[in-house]
PDB file of C-alpha atoms in Angstrom:
ATOM      1  CA  ASP A   1      15.998   5.231  10.496  1.00 65.00           C
ATOM      2  CA  ALA A   2      15.381   7.198   7.400  1.00 78.00           C
ATOM      3  CA  GLY A   3      12.557   5.134   6.024  1.00 91.00           C
ATOM      4  CA  VAL A   4      12.201   3.682   2.534  1.00 95.00           C
ATOM      5  CA  ILE A   5      13.726   5.968   0.132  1.00 96.00           C
ATOM      6  CA  GLN A   6      12.806   6.202  -3.394  1.00 97.00           C
ATOM      7  CA  SER A   7      14.225   8.195  -6.489  1.00 97.00           C
ATOM      8  CA  PRO A   8      13.185  10.178  -8.218  1.00 97.00           C
ATOM      9  CA  ARG A   9      10.358  12.008  -6.873  1.00 95.00           C
ATOM     10  CA  HIS A  10       9.136  12.645 -10.074  1.00 96.00           C
ATOM     11  CA  GLU A  11       9.966  11.945 -13.467  1.00 97.00           C
ATOM     12  CA  VAL A  12       8.507  12.851 -17.001  1.00 98.00           C
ATOM     13  CA  THR A  13       9.751  11.208 -19.960  1.00 97.00           C
ATOM     14  CA  GLU A  14       9.196  10.493 -23.815  1.00 97.00           C
ATOM     15  CA  MET A  15       7.140   7.700 -25.075  1.00 97.00           C
ATOM     16  CA  GLY A  16       9.738   5.017 -25.807  1.00 97.00           C
ATOM     17  CA  GLN A  17      12.560   6.102 -23.484  1.00 97.00           C
ATOM     18  CA  GLU A  18      13.944   3.753 -20.789  1.00 97.00           C
ATOM     19  CA  VAL A  19      12.959   4.483 -17.258  1.00 98.00           C
ATOM     20  CA  THR A  20      14.355   3.520 -13.958  1.00 98.00           C
ATOM     21  CA  LEU A  21      12.969   3.948 -10.605  1.00 98.00           C
ATOM     22  CA  ARG A  22      14.951   3.215  -7.623  1.00 98.00           C
ATOM     23  CA  CYS A  23      14.394   2.211  -4.096  1.00 98.00           C
ATOM     24  CA  LYS A  24      16.373   1.770  -0.929  1.00 98.00           C
ATOM     25  CA  PRO A  25      14.482  -0.350   1.689  1.00 96.00           C
ATOM     26  CA  ILE A  26      14.836  -0.159   5.358  1.00 94.00           C
ATOM     27  CA  SER A  27      18.046  -1.709   6.798  1.00 93.00           C
ATOM     28  CA  GLY A  28      17.483  -5.037   8.119  1.00 91.00           C
ATOM     29  CA  HIS A  29      14.099  -5.512   6.131  1.00 92.00           C
ATOM     30  CA  ASP A  30      14.231  -8.725   3.840  1.00 91.00           C
ATOM     31  CA  TYR A  31      10.990  -8.491   1.908  1.00 92.00           C
ATOM     32  CA  LEU A  32      10.738  -5.680  -0.691  1.00 95.00           C
ATOM     33  CA  PHE A  33       7.527  -4.543  -2.945  1.00 95.00           C
ATOM     34  CA  TRP A  34       6.749  -2.690  -5.964  1.00 97.00           C
ATOM     35  CA  TYR A  35       3.443  -1.227  -6.337  1.00 95.00           C
ATOM     36  CA  ARG A  36       1.928   0.742  -8.990  1.00 96.00           C
ATOM     37  CA  GLN A  37      -1.139   3.214  -8.082  1.00 93.00           C
ATOM     38  CA  THR A  38      -3.502   4.654 -10.687  1.00 92.00           C
ATOM     39  CA  MET A  39      -6.972   6.318 -10.333  1.00 87.00           C
ATOM     40  CA  MET A  40      -8.538   3.370 -12.608  1.00 87.00           C
ATOM     41  CA  ARG A  41      -6.806   0.350 -10.886  1.00 87.00           C
ATOM     42  CA  GLY A  42      -5.720   1.447  -7.319  1.00 87.00           C
ATOM     43  CA  LEU A  43      -2.973  -0.230  -5.820  1.00 90.00           C
ATOM     44  CA  GLU A  44      -1.314  -3.242  -7.966  1.00 90.00           C
ATOM     45  CA  LEU A  45       1.377  -5.312  -6.751  1.00 92.00           C
ATOM     46  CA  LEU A  46       3.829  -5.787  -9.400  1.00 96.00           C
ATOM     47  CA  ILE A  47       6.742  -7.700  -7.907  1.00 96.00           C
ATOM     48  CA  TYR A  48       8.295  -8.713  -4.625  1.00 94.00           C
ATOM     49  CA  PHE A  49      11.595  -9.951  -3.421  1.00 95.00           C
ATOM     50  CA  ASN A  50      12.504 -12.070  -0.342  1.00 92.00           C
ATOM     51  CA  ASN A  51      16.229 -11.782   0.441  1.00 93.00           C
ATOM     52  CA  ASN A  52      17.125 -10.246  -2.844  1.00 95.00           C
ATOM     53  CA  VAL A  53      15.304 -13.025  -4.728  1.00 96.00           C
ATOM     54  CA  PRO A  54      12.141 -12.534  -6.679  1.00 95.00           C
ATOM     55  CA  ILE A  55       9.337 -14.628  -5.338  1.00 92.00           C
ATOM     56  CA  ASP A  56       6.391 -13.450  -7.056  1.00 91.00           C
ATOM     57  CA  ASP A  57       6.295 -11.404 -10.587  1.00 94.00           C
ATOM     58  CA  SER A  58       3.011 -12.311 -11.743  1.00 92.00           C
ATOM     59  CA  GLY A  59       1.814  -8.705 -11.684  1.00 92.00           C
ATOM     60  CA  MET A  60       4.391  -7.205 -13.893  1.00 95.00           C
ATOM     61  CA  PRO A  61       2.224  -6.158 -16.669  1.00 88.00           C
ATOM     62  CA  GLU A  62       4.261  -7.149 -19.587  1.00 87.00           C
ATOM     63  CA  ASP A  63       8.160  -7.914 -20.505  1.00 92.00           C
ATOM     64  CA  ARG A  64       8.619  -3.920 -20.740  1.00 96.00           C
ATOM     65  CA  PHE A  65       8.701  -3.957 -16.934  1.00 97.00           C
ATOM     66  CA  SER A  66      11.973  -5.600 -15.274  1.00 97.00           C
ATOM     67  CA  ALA A  67      13.185  -5.376 -11.681  1.00 98.00           C
ATOM     68  CA  LYS A  68      16.329  -6.167  -9.952  1.00 97.00           C
ATOM     69  CA  MET A  69      17.482  -6.389  -6.567  1.00 98.00           C
ATOM     70  CA  PRO A  70      21.149  -6.727  -6.520  1.00 97.00           C
ATOM     71  CA  ASN A  71      22.148  -6.408  -3.096  1.00 95.00           C
ATOM     72  CA  ALA A  72      19.771  -6.064   0.323  1.00 95.00           C
ATOM     73  CA  SER A  73      20.133  -2.245   0.210  1.00 95.00           C
ATOM     74  CA  PHE A  74      18.882  -1.464  -3.501  1.00 97.00           C
ATOM     75  CA  SER A  75      16.499  -2.178  -6.209  1.00 98.00           C
ATOM     76  CA  THR A  76      15.432  -0.952  -9.412  1.00 98.00           C
ATOM     77  CA  LEU A  77      12.227  -0.889 -11.371  1.00 98.00           C
ATOM     78  CA  LYS A  78      13.012  -0.474 -15.139  1.00 98.00           C
ATOM     79  CA  ILE A  79      10.374   0.129 -18.037  1.00 97.00           C
ATOM     80  CA  GLN A  80      11.948  -0.175 -21.547  1.00 97.00           C
ATOM     81  CA  PRO A  81      10.529   1.259 -23.813  1.00 96.00           C
ATOM     82  CA  SER A  82       7.931   3.540 -21.768  1.00 97.00           C
ATOM     83  CA  GLU A  83       4.051   4.034 -22.829  1.00 96.00           C
ATOM     84  CA  PRO A  84       1.757   6.796 -22.264  1.00 97.00           C
ATOM     85  CA  ARG A  85      -0.150   4.111 -20.264  1.00 95.00           C
ATOM     86  CA  ASP A  86       2.950   3.493 -17.797  1.00 97.00           C
ATOM     87  CA  SER A  87       2.028   6.893 -16.458  1.00 97.00           C
ATOM     88  CA  ALA A  88       1.329   6.251 -12.544  1.00 97.00           C
ATOM     89  CA  VAL A  89       2.862   6.585  -9.265  1.00 96.00           C
ATOM     90  CA  TYR A  90       5.082   3.572  -8.238  1.00 97.00           C
ATOM     91  CA  PHE A  91       5.834   3.059  -4.690  1.00 96.00           C
ATOM     92  CA  CYS A  92       8.573   0.884  -3.138  1.00 96.00           C
ATOM     93  CA  ALA A  93       7.885  -0.879   0.270  1.00 95.00           C
ATOM     94  CA  SER A  94       9.807  -3.131   2.394  1.00 94.00           C
ATOM     95  CA  ARG A  95       8.939  -5.278   5.468  1.00 88.00           C
ATOM     96  CA  THR A  96      10.343  -7.925   7.931  1.00 80.00           C
ATOM     97  CA  GLY A  97       8.216 -10.234  10.063  1.00 71.00           C
ATOM     98  CA  PHE A  98       4.449 -10.377  10.166  1.00 64.00           C
ATOM     99  CA  ASP A  99       4.338  -6.345  10.478  1.00 66.00           C
ATOM    100  CA  GLY A 100       2.953  -4.375   7.924  1.00 72.00           C
ATOM    101  CA  TYR A 101       5.018  -2.275   5.343  1.00 86.00           C
ATOM    102  CA  THR A 102       6.780   0.745   5.515  1.00 91.00           C
ATOM    103  CA  PHE A 103       6.188   2.416   2.168  1.00 93.00           C
ATOM    104  CA  GLY A 104       8.398   4.933   0.277  1.00 94.00           C
ATOM    105  CA  SER A 105       6.926   8.309  -0.934  1.00 93.00           C
ATOM    106  CA  GLY A 106       6.655   7.408  -4.279  1.00 95.00           C
ATOM    107  CA  THR A 107       8.015   8.224  -7.701  1.00 97.00           C
ATOM    108  CA  ARG A 108       5.365   9.783 -10.075  1.00 96.00           C
ATOM    109  CA  LEU A 109       5.911   8.689 -13.636  1.00 98.00           C
ATOM    110  CA  THR A 110       4.545  10.741 -16.794  1.00 98.00           C
ATOM    111  CA  VAL A 111       5.108   9.597 -19.964  1.00 98.00           C
ATOM    112  CA  VAL A 112       3.990  11.832 -22.774  1.00 97.00           C
TER     113      VAL A 112
ATOM    114  CA  GLY B   1      -7.959 -16.234  -2.191  1.00 80.00           C
ATOM    115  CA  ASN B   2      -7.681 -13.281  -0.054  1.00 85.00           C
ATOM    116  CA  SER B   3      -9.703 -10.192  -0.630  1.00 90.00           C
ATOM    117  CA  VAL B   4     -10.776  -7.044   1.165  1.00 93.00           C
ATOM    118  CA  THR B   5     -14.125  -4.761   0.627  1.00 95.00           C
ATOM    119  CA  GLN B   6     -14.054  -1.134   1.908  1.00 93.00           C
ATOM    120  CA  MET B   7     -17.074   1.235   1.585  1.00 85.00           C
ATOM    121  CA  GLU B   8     -16.921   3.120  -1.447  1.00 83.00           C
ATOM    122  CA  GLY B   9     -16.226   6.814  -1.172  1.00 83.00           C
ATOM    123  CA  PRO B  10     -15.852   9.556  -1.022  1.00 94.00           C
ATOM    124  CA  VAL B  11     -17.029  10.275   2.190  1.00 96.00           C
ATOM    125  CA  THR B  12     -17.457  13.844   3.404  1.00 97.00           C
ATOM    126  CA  LEU B  13     -17.968  14.905   6.921  1.00 97.00           C
ATOM    127  CA  SER B  14     -17.977  18.258   9.351  1.00 97.00           C
ATOM    128  CA  GLU B  15     -15.375  18.711  11.510  1.00 97.00           C
ATOM    129  CA  GLU B  16     -15.759  16.764  14.788  1.00 97.00           C
ATOM    130  CA  ALA B  17     -18.478  14.145  13.290  1.00 97.00           C
ATOM    131  CA  PHE B  18     -18.350  10.457  13.941  1.00 97.00           C
ATOM    132  CA  LEU B  19     -16.615   8.594  11.548  1.00 97.00           C
ATOM    133  CA  THR B  20     -16.664   5.034  10.522  1.00 97.00           C
ATOM    134  CA  ILE B  21     -15.410   3.366   7.333  1.00 97.00           C
ATOM    135  CA  ASN B  22     -16.659  -0.196   6.952  1.00 97.00           C
ATOM    136  CA  CYS B  23     -13.967  -3.019   5.829  1.00 97.00           C
ATOM    137  CA  THR B  24     -14.853  -6.655   5.202  1.00 97.00           C
ATOM    138  CA  TYR B  25     -12.598  -9.284   4.460  1.00 95.00           C
ATOM    139  CA  THR B  26     -12.162 -12.865   3.072  1.00 94.00           C
ATOM    140  CA  ALA B  27      -9.323 -15.322   4.004  1.00 89.00           C
ATOM    141  CA  THR B  28      -7.923 -18.110   4.506  1.00 80.00           C
ATOM    142  CA  GLY B  29      -6.131 -18.987   8.056  1.00 76.00           C
ATOM    143  CA  TYR B  30      -5.563 -16.269  10.410  1.00 81.00           C
ATOM    144  CA  PRO B  31      -4.988 -12.925   8.617  1.00 89.00           C
ATOM    145  CA  SER B  32      -3.404  -9.934  10.506  1.00 90.00           C
ATOM    146  CA  LEU B  33      -5.540  -6.632   9.597  1.00 92.00           C
ATOM    147  CA  PHE B  34      -4.156  -3.604   8.935  1.00 93.00           C
ATOM    148  CA  TRP B  35      -5.231   0.460   8.262  1.00 96.00           C
ATOM    149  CA  TYR B  36      -3.022   2.350   6.152  1.00 95.00           C
ATOM    150  CA  VAL B  37      -3.744   6.230   5.638  1.00 97.00           C
ATOM    151  CA  GLN B  38      -2.342   8.114   2.484  1.00 95.00           C
ATOM    152  CA  TYR B  39      -2.227  11.875   2.704  1.00 94.00           C
ATOM    153  CA  PRO B  40      -2.050  13.985  -0.801  1.00 89.00           C
ATOM    154  CA  GLY B  41       1.250  13.719  -2.587  1.00 85.00           C
ATOM    155  CA  GLU B  42       2.512  10.665   0.011  1.00 88.00           C
ATOM    156  CA  GLY B  43       3.148   7.158   0.337  1.00 90.00           C
ATOM    157  CA  LEU B  44       0.968   5.161   2.431  1.00 92.00           C
ATOM    158  CA  GLN B  45       1.552   4.851   6.333  1.00 93.00           C
ATOM    159  CA  LEU B  46       0.622   2.387   8.745  1.00 92.00           C
ATOM    160  CA  LEU B  47      -2.203   3.804  10.645  1.00 96.00           C
ATOM    161  CA  LEU B  48      -2.991   0.734  13.097  1.00 95.00           C
ATOM    162  CA  LYS B  49      -3.192  -3.077  13.207  1.00 93.00           C
ATOM    163  CA  ALA B  50      -4.513  -6.097  14.742  1.00 93.00           C
ATOM    164  CA  THR B  51      -3.179  -9.759  14.676  1.00 89.00           C
ATOM    165  CA  LYS B  52      -5.720 -11.798  16.325  1.00 89.00           C
ATOM    166  CA  ALA B  53      -9.536 -11.919  16.914  1.00 92.00           C
ATOM    167  CA  ASP B  54     -10.824  -9.350  19.308  1.00 95.00           C
ATOM    168  CA  ASP B  55      -7.897  -7.231  19.064  1.00 95.00           C
ATOM    169  CA  LYS B  56      -8.090  -3.524  19.054  1.00 97.00           C
ATOM    170  CA  GLY B  57      -5.737  -1.614  17.144  1.00 96.00           C
ATOM    171  CA  SER B  58      -5.500   2.203  17.973  1.00 97.00           C
ATOM    172  CA  ASN B  59      -3.511   5.386  17.117  1.00 96.00           C
ATOM    173  CA  LYS B  60      -4.308   8.908  16.715  1.00 95.00           C
ATOM    174  CA  GLY B  61      -7.944   9.008  17.818  1.00 97.00           C
ATOM    175  CA  PHE B  62      -8.532   6.085  15.368  1.00 98.00           C
ATOM    176  CA  GLU B  63      -9.811   2.591  16.588  1.00 98.00           C
ATOM    177  CA  ALA B  64     -10.641  -1.030  14.743  1.00 98.00           C
ATOM    178  CA  THR B  65     -11.313  -4.332  16.294  1.00 98.00           C
ATOM    179  CA  TYR B  66     -10.822  -7.427  14.772  1.00 96.00           C
ATOM    180  CA  ARG B  67     -14.203  -9.070  14.419  1.00 96.00           C
ATOM    181  CA  LYS B  68     -13.518 -12.758  13.497  1.00 93.00           C
ATOM    182  CA  GLU B  69     -17.540 -13.712  13.634  1.00 93.00           C
ATOM    183  CA  THR B  70     -18.380 -10.911  10.977  1.00 95.00           C
ATOM    184  CA  THR B  71     -14.960 -10.826   9.115  1.00 95.00           C
ATOM    185  CA  SER B  72     -14.891  -7.056   9.806  1.00 97.00           C
ATOM    186  CA  PHE B  73     -12.519  -4.516  10.808  1.00 97.00           C
ATOM    187  CA  HIS B  74     -14.318  -1.236  10.548  1.00 98.00           C
ATOM    188  CA  LEU B  75     -12.388   1.991  11.262  1.00 98.00           C
ATOM    189  CA  GLU B  76     -13.926   4.518  13.661  1.00 98.00           C
ATOM    190  CA  LYS B  77     -13.108   7.942  15.160  1.00 98.00           C
ATOM    191  CA  GLY B  78     -15.171   9.724  17.329  1.00 96.00           C
ATOM    192  CA  SER B  79     -14.508  13.553  16.363  1.00 96.00           C
ATOM    193  CA  VAL B  80     -12.734  14.187  12.998  1.00 97.00           C
ATOM    194  CA  GLN B  81     -10.560  17.213  12.112  1.00 97.00           C
ATOM    195  CA  VAL B  82      -9.469  18.508   8.939  1.00 97.00           C
ATOM    196  CA  SER B  83      -6.347  17.235   8.934  1.00 96.00           C
ATOM    197  CA  ASP B  84      -7.659  13.716   8.957  1.00 97.00           C
ATOM    198  CA  SER B  85      -8.827  14.328   5.213  1.00 97.00           C
ATOM    199  CA  ALA B  86      -6.825  11.512   3.449  1.00 97.00           C
ATOM    200  CA  VAL B  87      -7.413   8.070   1.495  1.00 95.00           C
ATOM    201  CA  TYR B  88      -7.671   5.271   3.792  1.00 97.00           C
ATOM    202  CA  PHE B  89      -7.163   1.589   2.937  1.00 95.00           C
ATOM    203  CA  CYS B  90      -7.776  -1.553   4.719  1.00 96.00           C
ATOM    204  CA  ALA B  91      -5.351  -4.462   4.037  1.00 92.00           C
ATOM    205  CA  LEU B  92      -4.779  -7.894   5.323  1.00 91.00           C
ATOM    206  CA  SER B  93      -2.063 -10.255   5.368  1.00 86.00           C
ATOM    207  CA  ASP B  94      -2.308 -14.020   5.519  1.00 76.00           C
ATOM    208  CA  ARG B  95       0.280 -14.976   8.460  1.00 66.00           C
ATOM    209  CA  PHE B  96       0.684 -18.369   6.979  1.00 60.00           C
ATOM    210  CA  GLY B  97       2.960 -18.663   3.860  1.00 53.00           C
ATOM    211  CA  ASN B  98       1.816 -15.476   2.245  1.00 60.00           C
ATOM    212  CA  GLU B  99       3.883 -12.567   2.540  1.00 72.00           C
ATOM    213  CA  LYS B 100       1.977 -10.321   0.372  1.00 80.00           C
ATOM    214  CA  LEU B 101      -0.663  -7.434   1.614  1.00 86.00           C
ATOM    215  CA  THR B 102      -4.113  -7.562   0.054  1.00 87.00           C
ATOM    216  CA  PHE B 103      -5.347  -3.931  -0.014  1.00 90.00           C
ATOM    217  CA  GLY B 104      -9.106  -2.681  -0.393  1.00 92.00           C
ATOM    218  CA  THR B 105      -9.685  -0.056  -3.043  1.00 91.00           C
ATOM    219  CA  GLY B 106      -9.659   2.760  -0.793  1.00 93.00           C
ATOM    220  CA  THR B 107     -11.964   5.500   0.822  1.00 95.00           C
ATOM    221  CA  ARG B 108     -11.147   9.130  -0.159  1.00 95.00           C
ATOM    222  CA  LEU B 109     -12.160  11.236   3.179  1.00 97.00           C
ATOM    223  CA  THR B 110     -12.637  14.783   3.170  1.00 97.00           C
ATOM    224  CA  ILE B 111     -13.270  16.631   6.491  1.00 97.00           C
ATOM    225  CA  ILE B 112     -14.994  20.333   6.120  1.00 97.00           C
ATOM    226  CA  PRO B 113     -14.739  22.815   8.452  1.00 94.00           C
TER     227      PRO B 113
END
């Protein structure tokens, strides 16, 4: 298995632009999670899905952030409009059962 | 709610030294416990896990024992290598109804030759 695949690996964008981050979970995993990692806040859970349905989005910082999972093999996290304080590494992870997660390699977002 | 407390870093050790990174937790029910490792520029990787009291997880020379009486899951390694330099995260998942992993703040480990 190729693991959890995230794209792009790096994204540099100007303030005010729309940013879309992509994630392909491991086939057969029924949970998908989006995390954000910064030096100041550590790892923050933004939202997670079960069987493509959003279960808990209480970690989404504000309405500028949205996430979708149109099918079992694809999810997006969108920021519109982006701001410099959104600069972080965004991780996608998937799992099934009670085991731990498998993380993707992350997308490093820089908003200038 | 659930929480995980890790020893603060950074931790710097010489090669072949003994490593302990402390982790304690607060949880309802019977959580599963995990250690994840993050190498520079990469995502988190599962290092080891334990799913019930007194279980010992082990991998790559690292060990951790699930201690219910002290609510702890300390990470240990007898002889560290430069390649062990990374950030280590302790985490728990509640087996009953809460699908989320709760992470500690991470401990940065640097091994010097």
